[in-house]
């Protein structure tokens, strides 16, 4: 309510120079309407105006508006309804009666009390207060609002001060004692003045009579001051005594502080000594292990490992400020450095000896692998060296120079060992591949059954023991294979006409197994070595040693790396673990990529179709390596080799296309199915068997597109150049063969070419049939073509018979030239000619003959229709019927 009162004062009454004295929240009795406020206000200017104002809250916003105001002088009656019970209802009688219901009885009473006070001050009791308790009218309401009303009212009125009841009673008694108090006020005032003077004199005499007592009081005060002085003297003596005690207590306190400080210093000194003793003391056992521990046995290695870790812990301890200035600490640090350098030299020397001995010991095992297509396993060597892994980590953290030197020595020794092993391994692989070619020559003249038995009895490893000699270079291979073109390369022309294709498949299968075994041996070898390097040299975390990717250099076409470590003063700052391991692997296995390239060239020289096998196998291994680690040495190396294989594959396809373009056909014999068409069929069958579920299917699909387009173009080229066989026959037979091949193999990427081959086959079959049928009934064809020409020129069909060259007599003459016997004879000659044109491999004779029968019947019906339309009612018909035609075609086909 206070906030509302403040808002009303600010927004409504202050602008009108009014002051709000009391407020009550009311609503009209008996009606449910919105609440409003009745406010009692006075003006701030004279003469003072007192009003009762009704204020209502606006419906459209949170603000109030002045609705109506009644002057207080117009108020006649204030009816509180009930003086004994609390009731919020009350009535105000202005020009009419306004019935209100207050929100609370307290607000109602406060408002009525304010009206009563205003009535007393300004209206001289003109308003009648009905049913209002006398207590409410006589006493002020003990609330802040009523006090504010009274106080504010007194400020706004003059200096007038109202008498209270007791003062009024005293004045009445005084006036009753004087008869002329009212009739002669001046005499009454003079009388009161005299009495006041009498009272003042009496007061002065009373004061003078008390002088003796005042003197006595002064004496007492003097005595009290003397007592105070004595007390002050005693307090001063006490203070001096306490001051001496205070000095003694200060000395005792200072002594205690010094004792406490000494104790604290002693404790801290003890803590520092314990810290140095606990963290910078190396046991005698650890010192002995570092100086002369056995690095050859497992127990000695474990003892040296524990000692090195303890030494590293002592050296890396974080000293507190000032420790480094202690003589004992400096001496201990010097001892630690001596132990570290001595043990680092021992460890580096021992591991270098292990690397050297491993190279010699492993070389002795190469002989037993020289005839087998397997690589020696380095697992025992790795297992023995991994015992030193923690010591290598210690060396890396303590002596970077020796650690880097061990890495260089390991790479140098192990790379030479791997180089010998890998070269011998690839020599065995090339020997086995060349042996496969020699066996192919040897058994090429055997009967097919004997050859198949020979292939089944000789397996890959079974023939290894019979090998003698080796092929060490491609030059030797080229000299040995120069007498046999087919042993070095294959083509679609060769595949289309091979007497030993089963043997070729067996040779390629053996080559595929050998190549797969080569990759299968290399892959685990590289992965095992890479895993060992990471674990042994502790390269799992970030290292600041090694070469950056930009430090690679080319030497004789091979990618190699500069020295991995160049001393602590040159440490690249951005080398990751993978890059360092990859650079080490590049140097260790620097012979793998060139040897693989030589082997791929070797296989391609044996048989160019070997590139299909190599592409599939190499793609699979590259895909596997990239899934493990795309940036690893194995993934990168196999990826580079895959580029070479893909290039050889593309060369193979280009070579086949070139050979198609250079094909020559005999002019004396019929063409038949072209060699490269049959060759494409066998190539597709071979490729589908090789590339089944392969990762590089897209490369084969691209090759298919190139080959099938070249085959189609060269079929048309040969058909145009053919003299013995009609062009339509060459196109029909070869595109029928292509369509049958693609339909059988269901190669999805060649679906459009399959439909195109079918369309070309159908078109050329129809063209050949129409062209051939025009020969046995030549004159009849020419006659009816003339009739159609006349009709096309505008002659009506029923008027054609009036043309001199096409009258009925001419029609009968042409028809008589083709009796049934003559037609059958002409068809028989046609069958023989078609038989000469078509080849036996494709077996299209009956298909062509049936198509000719359908075309002949169609022409017959066409001729009959022209006769009926152009010669109506003439009775002229052909001398043979459709049934005769069917019998002619059937008997001719059966007779041949």
Tab-separated table of C-alpha atoms in Angstrom, residues 565-832:
chain	number	residue	atom	x	y	z
A	565	UNK	CA	71.461	-39.011	-36.724
A	566	UNK	CA	74.005	-36.263	-37.044
A	567	UNK	CA	74.807	-35.473	-33.440
A	568	UNK	CA	73.013	-33.613	-30.690
A	569	UNK	CA	73.708	-30.260	-32.268
A	570	UNK	CA	71.485	-31.141	-35.251
A	571	UNK	CA	68.135	-32.390	-34.089
A	572	UNK	CA	65.155	-31.670	-36.312
A	573	UNK	CA	62.291	-30.335	-34.294
A	574	UNK	CA	59.371	-31.719	-36.330
A	575	UNK	CA	60.026	-35.460	-36.740
A	576	UNK	CA	57.324	-37.880	-35.730
A	577	UNK	CA	57.714	-41.485	-34.745
A	578	UNK	CA	56.203	-42.776	-38.004
A	579	UNK	CA	58.496	-40.683	-40.165
A	580	UNK	CA	61.623	-41.794	-38.283
A	581	UNK	CA	60.656	-45.464	-38.461
A	582	UNK	CA	59.808	-45.089	-42.154
A	583	UNK	CA	63.226	-43.552	-42.897
A	584	UNK	CA	64.976	-46.384	-41.059
A	585	UNK	CA	62.901	-48.936	-42.966
A	586	UNK	CA	63.760	-47.260	-46.280
A	587	UNK	CA	67.473	-47.727	-45.637
A	588	UNK	CA	67.172	-51.241	-44.184
A	589	UNK	CA	65.004	-52.515	-47.055
A	590	UNK	CA	66.375	-50.340	-49.827
A	591	UNK	CA	66.610	-53.376	-52.160
A	592	UNK	CA	62.953	-54.467	-51.929
A	593	UNK	CA	61.480	-51.968	-54.390
A	594	UNK	CA	64.130	-52.378	-57.153
A	595	UNK	CA	64.052	-56.167	-56.772
A	596	UNK	CA	60.258	-56.179	-57.022
A	597	UNK	CA	60.429	-54.014	-60.141
A	598	UNK	CA	62.951	-56.422	-61.709
A	599	UNK	CA	60.732	-59.395	-60.813
A	600	UNK	CA	57.700	-57.671	-62.318
A	601	UNK	CA	59.597	-56.926	-65.534
A	602	UNK	CA	60.760	-60.555	-65.544
A	603	UNK	CA	57.203	-61.881	-65.244
A	604	UNK	CA	55.929	-59.454	-67.843
A	605	UNK	CA	58.627	-60.603	-70.257
A	606	UNK	CA	57.634	-64.259	-69.718
A	607	UNK	CA	53.984	-63.534	-70.443
A	608	UNK	CA	52.446	-60.112	-70.754
A	609	UNK	CA	49.176	-61.435	-69.300
A	610	UNK	CA	51.006	-62.054	-66.049
A	611	UNK	CA	50.434	-58.346	-65.399
A	612	UNK	CA	46.786	-59.218	-64.682
A	613	UNK	CA	47.779	-61.566	-61.876
A	614	UNK	CA	50.352	-59.137	-60.534
A	615	UNK	CA	47.892	-56.221	-60.590
A	616	UNK	CA	45.327	-58.149	-58.524
A	617	UNK	CA	47.819	-59.496	-56.000
A	618	UNK	CA	49.695	-56.237	-55.604
A	619	UNK	CA	46.455	-54.250	-55.234
A	620	UNK	CA	45.262	-56.583	-52.487
A	621	UNK	CA	48.503	-56.288	-50.527
A	622	UNK	CA	48.571	-52.490	-50.939
A	623	UNK	CA	44.977	-52.288	-49.727
A	624	UNK	CA	45.818	-54.434	-46.693
A	625	UNK	CA	48.917	-52.360	-45.849
A	626	UNK	CA	47.044	-49.044	-46.192
A	627	UNK	CA	44.334	-50.232	-43.818
A	628	UNK	CA	47.015	-50.867	-41.182
A	629	UNK	CA	49.034	-47.668	-41.735
A	630	UNK	CA	48.745	-45.574	-44.931
A	631	UNK	CA	52.085	-43.808	-44.269
A	632	UNK	CA	54.117	-46.908	-43.400
A	633	UNK	CA	57.152	-48.052	-45.366
A	634	UNK	CA	55.380	-51.188	-46.594
A	635	UNK	CA	52.352	-49.236	-47.820
A	636	UNK	CA	54.512	-46.662	-49.619
A	637	UNK	CA	56.818	-49.231	-51.226
A	638	UNK	CA	54.029	-51.517	-52.412
A	639	UNK	CA	52.164	-48.449	-53.680
A	640	UNK	CA	55.170	-47.429	-55.803
A	641	UNK	CA	55.487	-50.966	-57.187
A	642	UNK	CA	51.749	-51.035	-57.890
A	643	UNK	CA	52.219	-48.011	-60.154
A	644	UNK	CA	54.750	-50.032	-62.181
A	645	UNK	CA	52.393	-53.025	-62.360
A	646	UNK	CA	49.535	-50.795	-63.478
A	647	UNK	CA	51.785	-49.271	-66.133
A	648	UNK	CA	52.681	-52.760	-67.430
A	649	UNK	CA	49.000	-53.685	-67.452
A	650	UNK	CA	48.199	-50.595	-69.523
A	651	UNK	CA	51.059	-51.459	-71.903
A	652	UNK	CA	49.668	-54.985	-72.263
A	653	UNK	CA	46.242	-53.618	-73.222
A	654	UNK	CA	47.782	-51.114	-75.642
A	655	UNK	CA	49.864	-53.888	-77.209
A	656	UNK	CA	46.761	-56.008	-77.794
A	657	UNK	CA	44.987	-53.080	-79.448
A	658	UNK	CA	47.998	-52.404	-81.665
A	659	UNK	CA	48.144	-56.063	-82.762
A	660	UNK	CA	44.438	-55.925	-83.656
A	661	UNK	CA	45.075	-52.924	-85.868
A	662	UNK	CA	47.918	-54.747	-87.648
A	663	UNK	CA	45.990	-57.982	-88.342
A	664	UNK	CA	45.944	-59.171	-91.988
A	665	UNK	CA	43.287	-61.457	-93.485
A	666	UNK	CA	43.873	-63.963	-96.285
A	667	UNK	CA	42.230	-62.998	-99.559
A	668	UNK	CA	41.772	-66.609	-100.706
A	669	UNK	CA	39.822	-68.056	-97.789
A	670	UNK	CA	36.653	-66.954	-96.070
A	671	UNK	CA	37.068	-64.785	-93.008
A	672	UNK	CA	34.941	-66.469	-90.319
A	673	UNK	CA	35.468	-65.529	-86.673
A	674	UNK	CA	38.426	-63.165	-86.468
A	675	UNK	CA	41.332	-64.259	-84.206
A	676	UNK	CA	41.187	-61.192	-81.987
A	677	UNK	CA	37.435	-61.715	-81.431
A	678	UNK	CA	38.091	-65.228	-80.128
A	679	UNK	CA	41.088	-63.861	-78.278
A	680	UNK	CA	38.938	-61.241	-76.547
A	681	UNK	CA	36.607	-64.003	-75.378
A	682	UNK	CA	39.439	-65.959	-73.803
A	683	UNK	CA	40.976	-62.773	-72.381
A	684	UNK	CA	37.669	-61.856	-70.749
A	685	UNK	CA	37.277	-65.360	-69.306
A	686	UNK	CA	40.813	-65.227	-67.927
A	687	UNK	CA	40.396	-61.705	-66.553
A	688	UNK	CA	37.061	-62.542	-64.906
A	689	UNK	CA	38.600	-65.520	-63.134
A	690	UNK	CA	41.562	-63.414	-61.979
A	691	UNK	CA	39.671	-60.242	-60.969
A	692	UNK	CA	36.853	-61.994	-59.117
A	693	UNK	CA	36.311	-59.953	-55.881
A	694	UNK	CA	39.436	-57.875	-56.649
A	695	UNK	CA	39.945	-54.338	-55.258
A	696	UNK	CA	41.073	-52.904	-58.621
A	697	UNK	CA	38.045	-53.933	-60.668
A	698	UNK	CA	37.827	-50.415	-62.093
A	699	UNK	CA	41.137	-50.854	-63.970
A	700	UNK	CA	39.825	-53.981	-65.682
A	701	UNK	CA	36.565	-52.258	-66.611
A	702	UNK	CA	38.498	-49.447	-68.291
A	703	UNK	CA	40.592	-52.023	-70.167
A	704	UNK	CA	37.423	-53.825	-71.263
A	705	UNK	CA	36.037	-50.608	-72.725
A	706	UNK	CA	39.242	-49.952	-74.675
A	707	UNK	CA	39.483	-53.533	-75.964
A	708	UNK	CA	35.838	-53.939	-77.000
A	709	UNK	CA	35.924	-50.635	-78.884
A	710	UNK	CA	39.115	-51.693	-80.629
A	711	UNK	CA	37.580	-55.106	-81.441
A	712	UNK	CA	34.445	-53.482	-82.900
A	713	UNK	CA	36.430	-50.973	-84.955
A	714	UNK	CA	38.765	-53.625	-86.353
A	715	UNK	CA	35.890	-56.005	-87.175
A	716	UNK	CA	34.397	-53.268	-89.327
A	717	UNK	CA	37.810	-52.554	-90.832
A	718	UNK	CA	38.338	-56.235	-91.789
A	719	UNK	CA	34.749	-56.492	-93.104
A	720	UNK	CA	35.328	-53.518	-95.390
A	721	UNK	CA	38.592	-55.013	-96.665
A	722	UNK	CA	37.258	-58.567	-97.122
A	723	UNK	CA	37.039	-59.782	-100.737
A	724	UNK	CA	36.136	-63.452	-100.334
A	725	UNK	CA	33.429	-63.046	-97.697
A	726	UNK	CA	30.643	-60.441	-97.930
A	727	UNK	CA	30.899	-57.559	-95.500
A	728	UNK	CA	27.534	-58.351	-93.898
A	729	UNK	CA	28.628	-61.937	-93.186
A	730	UNK	CA	31.845	-60.815	-91.480
A	731	UNK	CA	29.970	-58.278	-89.369
A	732	UNK	CA	27.093	-60.667	-88.591
A	733	UNK	CA	29.233	-63.607	-87.479
A	734	UNK	CA	31.750	-61.654	-85.414
A	735	UNK	CA	29.214	-59.427	-83.655
A	736	UNK	CA	27.095	-62.508	-82.952
A	737	UNK	CA	30.162	-64.062	-81.328
A	738	UNK	CA	30.819	-60.874	-79.310
A	739	UNK	CA	27.183	-60.717	-78.220
A	740	UNK	CA	27.208	-64.376	-77.132
A	741	UNK	CA	30.456	-63.878	-75.190
A	742	UNK	CA	29.227	-60.786	-73.321
A	743	UNK	CA	25.870	-62.424	-72.572
A	744	UNK	CA	27.572	-65.480	-71.116
A	745	UNK	CA	30.137	-63.600	-69.007
A	746	UNK	CA	27.644	-60.924	-67.844
A	747	UNK	CA	30.199	-58.120	-67.596
A	748	UNK	CA	28.228	-55.205	-66.159
A	749	UNK	CA	30.435	-52.423	-67.542
A	750	UNK	CA	29.946	-53.776	-71.131
A	751	UNK	CA	26.153	-53.959	-71.037
A	752	UNK	CA	25.816	-51.105	-73.551
A	753	UNK	CA	28.379	-52.772	-75.871
A	754	UNK	CA	26.486	-56.060	-75.568
A	755	UNK	CA	23.272	-54.404	-76.728
A	756	UNK	CA	25.160	-52.648	-79.515
A	757	UNK	CA	26.679	-55.975	-80.680
A	758	UNK	CA	23.235	-57.560	-80.749
A	759	UNK	CA	21.862	-54.665	-82.771
A	760	UNK	CA	24.700	-54.823	-85.293
A	761	UNK	CA	24.332	-58.589	-85.610
A	762	UNK	CA	20.589	-58.251	-86.246
A	763	UNK	CA	21.023	-55.390	-88.736
A	764	UNK	CA	23.680	-57.169	-90.808
A	765	UNK	CA	21.729	-60.458	-90.740
A	766	UNK	CA	18.714	-58.690	-92.181
A	767	UNK	CA	20.849	-56.842	-94.729
A	768	UNK	CA	22.523	-60.060	-95.853
A	769	UNK	CA	19.179	-61.870	-96.184
A	770	UNK	CA	17.584	-59.118	-98.250
A	771	UNK	CA	20.650	-58.817	-100.473
A	772	UNK	CA	20.854	-62.587	-101.065
A	773	UNK	CA	17.143	-63.095	-101.809
A	774	UNK	CA	17.223	-60.544	-104.596
A	775	UNK	CA	19.332	-62.845	-106.790
A	776	UNK	CA	17.177	-65.980	-107.445
A	777	UNK	CA	14.019	-63.949	-108.444
A	778	UNK	CA	15.855	-61.076	-110.048
A	779	UNK	CA	13.485	-60.335	-112.964
A	780	UNK	CA	10.409	-60.679	-110.790
A	781	UNK	CA	11.916	-58.283	-108.280
A	782	UNK	CA	12.751	-55.767	-110.985
A	783	UNK	CA	9.239	-55.976	-112.460
A	784	UNK	CA	7.486	-55.288	-109.162
A	785	UNK	CA	9.972	-52.545	-108.262
A	786	UNK	CA	8.985	-50.858	-111.541
A	787	UNK	CA	5.319	-51.093	-110.580
A	788	UNK	CA	6.041	-49.518	-107.199
A	789	UNK	CA	8.008	-46.759	-108.927
A	790	UNK	CA	5.003	-45.937	-111.185
A	791	UNK	CA	2.703	-45.835	-108.181
A	792	UNK	CA	5.154	-43.589	-106.396
A	793	UNK	CA	5.119	-41.247	-109.441
A	794	UNK	CA	1.372	-40.807	-109.109
A	795	UNK	CA	-0.088	-43.572	-111.270
A	796	UNK	CA	-3.120	-45.136	-109.699
A	797	UNK	CA	-2.740	-48.841	-108.831
A	798	UNK	CA	-5.747	-49.944	-110.964
A	799	UNK	CA	-4.309	-48.061	-113.963
A	800	UNK	CA	-0.869	-49.731	-113.831
A	801	UNK	CA	-2.111	-52.554	-116.078
A	802	UNK	CA	-2.618	-50.009	-118.874
A	803	UNK	CA	1.072	-49.190	-118.900
A	804	UNK	CA	2.712	-50.822	-121.880
A	805	UNK	CA	5.660	-52.227	-119.957
A	806	UNK	CA	3.494	-53.458	-117.070
A	807	UNK	CA	0.354	-54.857	-118.725
A	808	UNK	CA	-1.063	-58.291	-117.991
A	809	UNK	CA	0.862	-59.987	-120.792
A	810	UNK	CA	4.159	-58.715	-119.404
A	811	UNK	CA	3.158	-59.868	-115.912
A	812	UNK	CA	2.309	-63.388	-117.171
A	813	UNK	CA	5.566	-63.506	-119.100
A	814	UNK	CA	7.635	-62.663	-115.962
A	815	UNK	CA	5.700	-65.099	-113.776
A	816	UNK	CA	6.177	-67.950	-116.297
A	817	UNK	CA	9.931	-67.497	-116.029
A	818	UNK	CA	9.751	-68.585	-112.354
A	819	UNK	CA	7.861	-71.858	-112.099
A	820	UNK	CA	8.106	-73.830	-108.819
A	821	UNK	CA	10.921	-76.057	-110.097
A	822	UNK	CA	12.954	-73.022	-111.143
A	823	UNK	CA	12.385	-71.311	-107.793
A	824	UNK	CA	13.516	-74.395	-105.912
A	825	UNK	CA	16.606	-74.621	-108.069
A	826	UNK	CA	17.424	-70.965	-107.406
A	827	UNK	CA	16.942	-71.464	-103.663
A	828	UNK	CA	19.196	-74.515	-103.705
A	829	UNK	CA	21.945	-72.506	-105.382
A	830	UNK	CA	21.372	-69.738	-102.817
A	831	UNK	CA	21.780	-72.229	-99.927
A	832	UNK	CA	25.082	-73.471	-101.357
